[in-house]
PDB file of C-alpha atoms and ligand atoms in Angstrom:
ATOM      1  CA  UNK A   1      -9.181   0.165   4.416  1.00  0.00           C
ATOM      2  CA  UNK A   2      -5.977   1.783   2.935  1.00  0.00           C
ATOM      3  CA  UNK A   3      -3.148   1.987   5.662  1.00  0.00           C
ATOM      4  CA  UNK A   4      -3.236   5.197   5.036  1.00  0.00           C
ATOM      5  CA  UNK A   5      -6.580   5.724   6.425  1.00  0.00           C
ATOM      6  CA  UNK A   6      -5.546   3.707   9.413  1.00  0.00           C
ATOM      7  CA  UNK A   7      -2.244   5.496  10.663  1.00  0.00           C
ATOM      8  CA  UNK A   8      -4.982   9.102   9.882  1.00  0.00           C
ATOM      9  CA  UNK A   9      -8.002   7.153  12.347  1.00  0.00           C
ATOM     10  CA  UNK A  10      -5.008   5.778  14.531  1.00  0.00           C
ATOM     11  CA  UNK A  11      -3.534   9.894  15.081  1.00  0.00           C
ATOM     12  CA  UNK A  12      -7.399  10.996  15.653  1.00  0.00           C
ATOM     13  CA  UNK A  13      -7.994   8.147  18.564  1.00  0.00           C
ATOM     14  CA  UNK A  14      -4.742   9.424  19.951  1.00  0.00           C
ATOM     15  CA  UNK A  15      -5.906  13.241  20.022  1.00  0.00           C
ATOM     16  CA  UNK A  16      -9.431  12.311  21.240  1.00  0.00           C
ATOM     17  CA  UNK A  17      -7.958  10.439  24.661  1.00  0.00           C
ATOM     18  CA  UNK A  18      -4.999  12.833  25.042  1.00  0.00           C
ATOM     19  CA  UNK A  19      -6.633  15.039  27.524  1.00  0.00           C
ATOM     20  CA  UNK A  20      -4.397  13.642  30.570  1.00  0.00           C
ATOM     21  CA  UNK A  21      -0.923  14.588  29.093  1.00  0.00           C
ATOM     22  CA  UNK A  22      -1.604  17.633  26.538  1.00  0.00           C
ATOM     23  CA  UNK A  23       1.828  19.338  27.920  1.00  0.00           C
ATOM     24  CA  UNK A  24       4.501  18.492  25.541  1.00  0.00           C
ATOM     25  CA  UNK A  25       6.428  17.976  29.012  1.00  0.00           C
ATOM     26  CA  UNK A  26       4.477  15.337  30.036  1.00  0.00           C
ATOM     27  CA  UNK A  27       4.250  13.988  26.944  1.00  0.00           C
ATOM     28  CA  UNK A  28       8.241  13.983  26.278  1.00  0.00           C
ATOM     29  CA  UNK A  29       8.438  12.463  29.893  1.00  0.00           C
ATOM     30  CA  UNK A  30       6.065   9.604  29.129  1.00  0.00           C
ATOM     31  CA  UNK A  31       7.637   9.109  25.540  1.00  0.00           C
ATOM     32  CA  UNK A  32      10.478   8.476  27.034  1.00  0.00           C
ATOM     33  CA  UNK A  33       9.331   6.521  29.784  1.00  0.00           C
ATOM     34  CA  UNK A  34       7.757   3.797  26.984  1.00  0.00           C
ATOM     35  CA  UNK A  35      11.247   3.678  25.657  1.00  0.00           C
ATOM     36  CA  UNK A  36      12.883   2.607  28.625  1.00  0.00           C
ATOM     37  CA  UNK A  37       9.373  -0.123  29.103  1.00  0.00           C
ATOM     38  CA  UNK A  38       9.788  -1.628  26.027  1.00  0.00           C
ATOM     39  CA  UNK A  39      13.979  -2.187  26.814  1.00  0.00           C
ATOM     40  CA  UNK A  40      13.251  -3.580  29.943  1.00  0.00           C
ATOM     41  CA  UNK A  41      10.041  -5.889  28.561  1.00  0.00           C
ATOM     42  CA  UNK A  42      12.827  -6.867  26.094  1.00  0.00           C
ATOM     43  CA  UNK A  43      15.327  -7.687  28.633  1.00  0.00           C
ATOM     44  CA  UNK A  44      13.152  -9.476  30.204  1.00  0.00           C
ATOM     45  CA  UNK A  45      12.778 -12.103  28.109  1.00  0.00           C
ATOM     46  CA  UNK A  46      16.072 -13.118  28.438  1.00  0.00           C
ATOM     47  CA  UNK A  47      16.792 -12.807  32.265  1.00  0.00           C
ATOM     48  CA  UNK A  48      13.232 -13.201  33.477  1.00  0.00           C
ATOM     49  CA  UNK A  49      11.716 -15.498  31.470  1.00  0.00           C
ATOM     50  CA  UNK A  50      14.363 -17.183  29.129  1.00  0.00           C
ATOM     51  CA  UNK A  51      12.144 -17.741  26.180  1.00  0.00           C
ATOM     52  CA  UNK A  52      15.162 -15.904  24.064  1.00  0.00           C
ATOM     53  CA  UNK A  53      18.989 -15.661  25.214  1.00  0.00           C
ATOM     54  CA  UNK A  54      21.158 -12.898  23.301  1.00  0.00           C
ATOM     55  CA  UNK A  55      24.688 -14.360  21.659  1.00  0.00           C
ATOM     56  CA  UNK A  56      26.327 -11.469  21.236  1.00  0.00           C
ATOM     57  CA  UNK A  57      30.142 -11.332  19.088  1.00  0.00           C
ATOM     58  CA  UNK A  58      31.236  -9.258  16.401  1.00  0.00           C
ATOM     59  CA  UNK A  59      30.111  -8.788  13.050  1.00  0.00           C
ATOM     60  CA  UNK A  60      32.069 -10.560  10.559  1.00  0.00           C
ATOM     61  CA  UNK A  61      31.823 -10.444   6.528  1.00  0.00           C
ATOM     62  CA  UNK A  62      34.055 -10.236   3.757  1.00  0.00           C
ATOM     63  CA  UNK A  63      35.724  -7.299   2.694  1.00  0.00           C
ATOM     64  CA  UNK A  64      34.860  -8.256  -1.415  1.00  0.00           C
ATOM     65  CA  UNK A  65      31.037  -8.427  -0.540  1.00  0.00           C
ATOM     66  CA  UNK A  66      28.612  -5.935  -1.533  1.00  0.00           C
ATOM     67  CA  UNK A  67      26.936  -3.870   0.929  1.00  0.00           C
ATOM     68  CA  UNK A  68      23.847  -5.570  -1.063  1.00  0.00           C
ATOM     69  CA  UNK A  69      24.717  -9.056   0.406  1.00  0.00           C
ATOM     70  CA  UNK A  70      26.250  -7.853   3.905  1.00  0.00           C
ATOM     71  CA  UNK A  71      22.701  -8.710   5.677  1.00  0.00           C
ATOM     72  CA  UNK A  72      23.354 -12.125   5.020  1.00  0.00           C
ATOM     73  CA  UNK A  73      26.293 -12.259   7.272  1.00  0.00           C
ATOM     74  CA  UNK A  74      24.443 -10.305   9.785  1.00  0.00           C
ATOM     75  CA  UNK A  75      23.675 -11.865  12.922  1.00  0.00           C
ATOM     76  CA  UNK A  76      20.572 -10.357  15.038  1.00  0.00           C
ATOM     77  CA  UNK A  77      22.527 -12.194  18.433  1.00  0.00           C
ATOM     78  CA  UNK A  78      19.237 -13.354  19.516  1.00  0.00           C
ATOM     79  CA  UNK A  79      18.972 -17.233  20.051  1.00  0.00           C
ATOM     80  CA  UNK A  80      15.087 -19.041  20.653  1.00  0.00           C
ATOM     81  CA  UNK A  81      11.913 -17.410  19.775  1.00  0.00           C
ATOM     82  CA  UNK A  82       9.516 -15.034  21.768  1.00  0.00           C
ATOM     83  CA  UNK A  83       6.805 -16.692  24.074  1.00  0.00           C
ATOM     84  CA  UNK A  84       3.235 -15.768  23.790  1.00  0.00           C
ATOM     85  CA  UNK A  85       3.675 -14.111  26.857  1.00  0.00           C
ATOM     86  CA  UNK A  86       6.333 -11.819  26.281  1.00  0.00           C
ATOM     87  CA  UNK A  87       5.295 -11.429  22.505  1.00  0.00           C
ATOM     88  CA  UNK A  88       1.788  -9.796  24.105  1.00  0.00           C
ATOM     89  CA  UNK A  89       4.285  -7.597  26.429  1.00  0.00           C
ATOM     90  CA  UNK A  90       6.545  -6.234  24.380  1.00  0.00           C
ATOM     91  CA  UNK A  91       3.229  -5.587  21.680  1.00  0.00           C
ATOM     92  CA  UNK A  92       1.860  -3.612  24.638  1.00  0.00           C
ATOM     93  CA  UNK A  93       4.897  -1.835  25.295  1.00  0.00           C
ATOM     94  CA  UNK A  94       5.236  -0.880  21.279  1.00  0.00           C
ATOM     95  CA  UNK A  95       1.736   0.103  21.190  1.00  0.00           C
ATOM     96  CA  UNK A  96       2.247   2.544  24.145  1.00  0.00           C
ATOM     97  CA  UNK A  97       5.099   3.878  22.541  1.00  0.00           C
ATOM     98  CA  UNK A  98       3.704   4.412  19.306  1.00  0.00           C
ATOM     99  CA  UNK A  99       0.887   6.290  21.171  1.00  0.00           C
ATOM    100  CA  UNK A 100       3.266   8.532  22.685  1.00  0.00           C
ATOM    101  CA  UNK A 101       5.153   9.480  19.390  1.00  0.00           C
ATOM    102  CA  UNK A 102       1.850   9.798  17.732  1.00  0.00           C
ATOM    103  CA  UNK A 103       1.007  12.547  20.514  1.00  0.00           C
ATOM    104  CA  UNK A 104       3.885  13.910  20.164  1.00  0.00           C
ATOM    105  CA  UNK A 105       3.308  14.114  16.484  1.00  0.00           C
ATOM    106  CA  UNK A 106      -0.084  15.845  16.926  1.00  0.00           C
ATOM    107  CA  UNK A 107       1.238  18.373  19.482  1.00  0.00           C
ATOM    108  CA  UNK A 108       3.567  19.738  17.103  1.00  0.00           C
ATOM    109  CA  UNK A 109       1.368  19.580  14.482  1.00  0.00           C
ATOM    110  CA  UNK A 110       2.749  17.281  12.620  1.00  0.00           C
ATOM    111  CA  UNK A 111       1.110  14.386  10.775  1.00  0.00           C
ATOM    112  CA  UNK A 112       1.727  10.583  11.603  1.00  0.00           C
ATOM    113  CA  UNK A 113       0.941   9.292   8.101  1.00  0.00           C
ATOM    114  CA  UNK A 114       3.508  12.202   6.747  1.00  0.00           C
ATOM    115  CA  UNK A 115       6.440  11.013   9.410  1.00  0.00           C
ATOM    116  CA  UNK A 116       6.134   7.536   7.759  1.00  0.00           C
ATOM    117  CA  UNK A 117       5.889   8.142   3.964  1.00  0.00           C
ATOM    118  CA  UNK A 118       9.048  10.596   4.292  1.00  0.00           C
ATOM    119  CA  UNK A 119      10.766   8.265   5.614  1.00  0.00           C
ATOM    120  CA  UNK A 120       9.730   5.506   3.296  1.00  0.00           C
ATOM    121  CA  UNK A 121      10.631   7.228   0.254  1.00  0.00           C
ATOM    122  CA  UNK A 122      14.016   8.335   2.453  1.00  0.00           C
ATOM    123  CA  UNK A 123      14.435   4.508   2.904  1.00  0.00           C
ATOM    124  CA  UNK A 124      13.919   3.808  -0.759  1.00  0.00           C
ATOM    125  CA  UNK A 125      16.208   6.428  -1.794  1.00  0.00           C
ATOM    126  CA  UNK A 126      19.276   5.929   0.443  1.00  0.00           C
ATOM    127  CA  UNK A 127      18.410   2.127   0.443  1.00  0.00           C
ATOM    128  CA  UNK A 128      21.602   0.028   1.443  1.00  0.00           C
ATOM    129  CA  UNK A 129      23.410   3.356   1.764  1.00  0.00           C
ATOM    130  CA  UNK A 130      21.270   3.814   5.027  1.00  0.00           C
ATOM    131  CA  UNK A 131      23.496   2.425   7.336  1.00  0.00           C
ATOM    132  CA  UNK A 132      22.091   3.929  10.638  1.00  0.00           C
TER     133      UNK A 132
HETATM  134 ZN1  LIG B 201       9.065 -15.457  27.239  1.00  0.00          ZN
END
């Protein structure tokens, strides 16, 4: 199956159980409401469970570099790895949130697998100019 055909069968399971929150409303209220579950599933990590810790301090890289070889000098801040239990939370969490947007997507008519390619061929356009 082409992933293609999978973000299409993914937007149709989405319209076939969206019965419950069909206002764009409730479905802007819940959107956001999955952002602010998969933060705190993400916080919790660190203070809850401790499987990660965050280091944050400032970026640092020389002035000379590229912008091509920047990400090497990048630092995500996050020390340790996930645990199987939070990896299966925060999954959840991004799967309820991607249901949302998909919604969202289908109650303005829009199409999921459209959202991504423009923005794929946005990303391989603007490339390391995408600084966002
Ligand atoms: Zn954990």
């Amino acid at each position: 199956m082409k992933s293609g055909e999978i973000v299409g069968d993914f937007q149709e399971a989405v319209e076939e159980v969206l019965i419950r929150h069909r206002s764009i409303l409730d479905c802007l209220s819940k959107f956001h409401e999955s952002t602010s579950r998969a933060n705190r599933a993400i916080t919790k990590t660190v203070t809850d469970c401790g499987c990660i810790s965050i280091n944050a301090i400032k970026q640092k890289f020389p002035q000379k570099e590229s912008l091509k070889d920047c990400s090497k000098y990048m630092d995500s801040h996050i020390k340790g790895e996930l645990c199987d239990h939070c990896r299966e939370t925060i999954a959840e969490e991004f799967g309820n949130h991607l249901f949302y947007l998909t919604a969202l997507c289908s109650l303005l008519d829009y199409s999921l697998e459209d959202i991504i390619n423009l923005e794929y061929d946005r990303i391989n356009t603007l490339g390391h100019f995408l600084l966002s």
